[in-house]
C-alpha atoms as a printed R data frame, in Angstrom:
    type eleno elety resid chain resno      x       y       z
1   ATOM     1    CA   UNK     A     1  2.900 -52.929 -42.722
2   ATOM     2    CA   UNK     A     2  2.783 -49.351 -41.631
3   ATOM     3    CA   UNK     A     3  5.407 -46.937 -42.475
4   ATOM     4    CA   UNK     A     4  7.930 -45.857 -39.504
5   ATOM     5    CA   UNK     A     5  7.835 -42.506 -38.500
6   ATOM     6    CA   UNK     A     6 10.701 -40.426 -37.805
7   ATOM     7    CA   UNK     A     7 11.261 -40.006 -33.996
8   ATOM     8    CA   UNK     A     8 13.129 -37.787 -31.989
9   ATOM     9    CA   UNK     A     9 14.653 -37.697 -28.210
10  ATOM    10    CA   UNK     A    10 13.596 -34.923 -26.035
11  ATOM    11    CA   UNK     A    11 16.959 -33.902 -25.546
12  ATOM    12    CA   UNK     A    12 18.038 -33.247 -28.999
13  ATOM    13    CA   UNK     A    13 17.151 -29.728 -29.492
14  ATOM    14    CA   UNK     A    14 18.652 -28.698 -26.367
15  ATOM    15    CA   UNK     A    15 21.843 -30.406 -26.642
16  ATOM    16    CA   UNK     A    16 22.097 -29.175 -30.063
17  ATOM    17    CA   UNK     A    17 21.225 -25.589 -29.199
18  ATOM    18    CA   UNK     A    18 23.927 -25.880 -26.183
19  ATOM    19    CA   UNK     A    19 26.671 -27.378 -28.808
20  ATOM    20    CA   UNK     A    20 25.904 -24.209 -31.364
21  ATOM    21    CA   UNK     A    21 26.003 -21.745 -28.547
22  ATOM    22    CA   UNK     A    22 29.190 -23.265 -26.939
23  ATOM    23    CA   UNK     A    23 31.482 -23.609 -30.091
24  ATOM    24    CA   UNK     A    24 29.481 -20.826 -32.390
25  ATOM    25    CA   UNK     A    25 28.191 -20.840 -35.993
26  ATOM    26    CA   UNK     A    26 29.107 -18.559 -38.554
27  ATOM    27    CA   UNK     A    27 26.518 -17.978 -41.499
28  ATOM    28    CA   UNK     A    28 27.859 -16.305 -44.772
29  ATOM    29    CA   UNK     A    29 25.465 -16.231 -47.745
30  ATOM    30    CA   UNK     A    30 25.112 -14.137 -50.505
31  ATOM    31    CA   UNK     A    31 21.849 -14.233 -51.977
32  ATOM    32    CA   UNK     A    32 20.654 -13.087 -55.550
33  ATOM    33    CA   UNK     A    33 17.272 -13.137 -57.152
34  ATOM    34    CA   UNK     A    34 17.275 -11.827 -61.121
35  ATOM    35    CA   UNK     A    35 15.123 -12.407 -63.933
36  ATOM    36    CA   UNK     A    36 16.977 -12.853 -67.255
37  ATOM    37    CA   UNK     A    37 20.167 -10.502 -66.786
38  ATOM    38    CA   UNK     A    38 18.290  -8.060 -64.434
39  ATOM    39    CA   UNK     A    39 19.186  -8.658 -60.647
40  ATOM    40    CA   UNK     A    40 15.888  -7.777 -58.631
41  ATOM    41    CA   UNK     A    41 17.218  -8.540 -55.199
42  ATOM    42    CA   UNK     A    42 20.224  -9.146 -53.361
43  ATOM    43    CA   UNK     A    43 21.133 -10.182 -49.897
44  ATOM    44    CA   UNK     A    44 24.443 -10.346 -48.336
45  ATOM    45    CA   UNK     A    45 24.051 -12.177 -44.811
46  ATOM    46    CA   UNK     A    46 26.916 -12.384 -42.271
47  ATOM    47    CA   UNK     A    47 25.959 -13.470 -38.908
48  ATOM    48    CA   UNK     A    48 27.750 -15.251 -36.048
49  ATOM    49    CA   UNK     A    49 25.722 -17.392 -33.324
50  ATOM    50    CA   UNK     A    50 27.442 -17.858 -30.338
51  ATOM    51    CA   UNK     A    51 27.049 -17.381 -26.307
52  ATOM    52    CA   UNK     A    52 28.399 -14.192 -25.010
53  ATOM    53    CA   UNK     A    53 31.388 -16.468 -23.721
54  ATOM    54    CA   UNK     A    54 32.395 -18.030 -26.658
55  ATOM    55    CA   UNK     A    55 31.895 -14.867 -28.513
56  ATOM    56    CA   UNK     A    56 34.257 -12.763 -26.063
57  ATOM    57    CA   UNK     A    57 36.698 -15.862 -26.192
58  ATOM    58    CA   UNK     A    58 36.946 -15.370 -30.025
59  ATOM    59    CA   UNK     A    59 36.986 -11.471 -30.001
60  ATOM    60    CA   UNK     A    60 33.723 -10.609 -31.412
61  ATOM    61    CA   UNK     A    61 32.681  -7.211 -31.267
62  ATOM    62    CA   UNK     A    62 29.483  -6.616 -29.386
63  ATOM    63    CA   UNK     A    63 26.922  -3.880 -29.076
64  ATOM    64    CA   UNK     A    64 27.169  -0.916 -27.394
65  ATOM    65    CA   UNK     A    65 25.788  -0.889 -23.772
66  ATOM    66    CA   UNK     A    66 27.075  -4.402 -23.340
67  ATOM    67    CA   UNK     A    67 28.460  -4.982 -19.578
68  ATOM    68    CA   UNK     A    68 32.083  -5.970 -20.903
69  ATOM    69    CA   UNK     A    69 33.425  -6.816 -17.531
70  ATOM    70    CA   UNK     A    70 30.722  -8.973 -16.768
71  ATOM    71    CA   UNK     A    71 30.917 -10.769 -20.212
72  ATOM    72    CA   UNK     A    72 35.003 -11.010 -20.159
73  ATOM    73    CA   UNK     A    73 34.966 -12.667 -16.452
74  ATOM    74    CA   UNK     A    74 32.520 -15.210 -17.767
75  ATOM    75    CA   UNK     A    75 34.754 -16.008 -20.694
76  ATOM    76    CA   UNK     A    76 38.047 -16.338 -18.206
77  ATOM    77    CA   UNK     A    77 36.020 -18.433 -16.173
78  ATOM    78    CA   UNK     A    78 34.785 -21.091 -18.780
79  ATOM    79    CA   UNK     A    79 38.096 -21.160 -20.556
80  ATOM    80    CA   UNK     A    80 39.999 -22.118 -16.864
81  ATOM    81    CA   UNK     A    81 36.808 -24.341 -16.069
82  ATOM    82    CA   UNK     A    82 37.902 -27.836 -15.039
83  ATOM    83    CA   UNK     A    83 35.231 -30.656 -14.480
84  ATOM    84    CA   UNK     A    84 35.385 -32.096 -11.239
85  ATOM    85    CA   UNK     A    85 33.627 -34.937  -9.929
86  ATOM    86    CA   UNK     A    86 31.254 -34.048  -7.032
87  ATOM    87    CA   UNK     A    87 31.675 -36.139  -3.997
88  ATOM    88    CA   UNK     A    88 28.574 -38.249  -2.909
89  ATOM    89    CA   UNK     A    89 28.281 -36.324   0.661
90  ATOM    90    CA   UNK     A    90 27.681 -32.656  -0.170
91  ATOM    91    CA   UNK     A    91 29.090 -31.869   3.163
92  ATOM    92    CA   UNK     A    92 32.291 -33.191   1.643
93  ATOM    93    CA   UNK     A    93 32.246 -31.003  -1.195
94  ATOM    94    CA   UNK     A    94 35.308 -28.714  -1.864
95  ATOM    95    CA   UNK     A    95 34.603 -24.970  -1.284
96  ATOM    96    CA   UNK     A    96 35.711 -22.743  -4.041
97  ATOM    97    CA   UNK     A    97 35.223 -18.842  -3.893
98  ATOM    98    CA   UNK     A    98 33.640 -17.381  -7.146
99  ATOM    99    CA   UNK     A    99 36.931 -15.578  -8.156
100 ATOM   100    CA   UNK     A   100 39.326 -18.614  -7.015
101 ATOM   101    CA   UNK     A   101 40.349 -21.148  -9.702
102 ATOM   102    CA   UNK     A   102 40.956 -24.923  -9.268
103 ATOM   103    CA   UNK     A   103 44.757 -24.719  -9.189
104 ATOM   104    CA   UNK     A   104 44.758 -21.604  -6.648
105 ATOM   105    CA   UNK     A   105 41.962 -23.500  -4.587
106 ATOM   106    CA   UNK     A   106 44.493 -26.570  -4.274
107 ATOM   107    CA   UNK     A   107 47.217 -24.574  -3.536
108 ATOM   108    CA   UNK     A   108 45.468 -22.814  -0.819
109 ATOM   109    CA   UNK     A   109 44.232 -26.202   0.738
110 ATOM   110    CA   UNK     A   110 47.631 -27.714   0.292
111 ATOM   111    CA   UNK     A   111 49.210 -24.610   2.015
112 ATOM   112    CA   UNK     A   112 46.717 -24.913   5.144
113 ATOM   113    CA   UNK     A   113 47.848 -28.605   5.717
């Protein structure tokens, strides 16, 4: 009987990466290499891995030159983003402006009726 080989679905890596960027990951490590009582190498690692939108939601600092207005608008949009099922016919899909939330759209559509 042959040894079973490990298998991996095609989407696993992409899904994992998307989850990591969406939720964020913090790596905090202290590494020391010593011989006897003498420390030869010391490394302190502090890293946060996240999408810009997730980092903005948690208030992380960004490098100079980052377009903060764009990052903040993306973070605001993703926090108020609600998933709505799309209709089968694209002609019947509700139209939403870029700066209009789903609640504002519902209010404006009710006012127009």
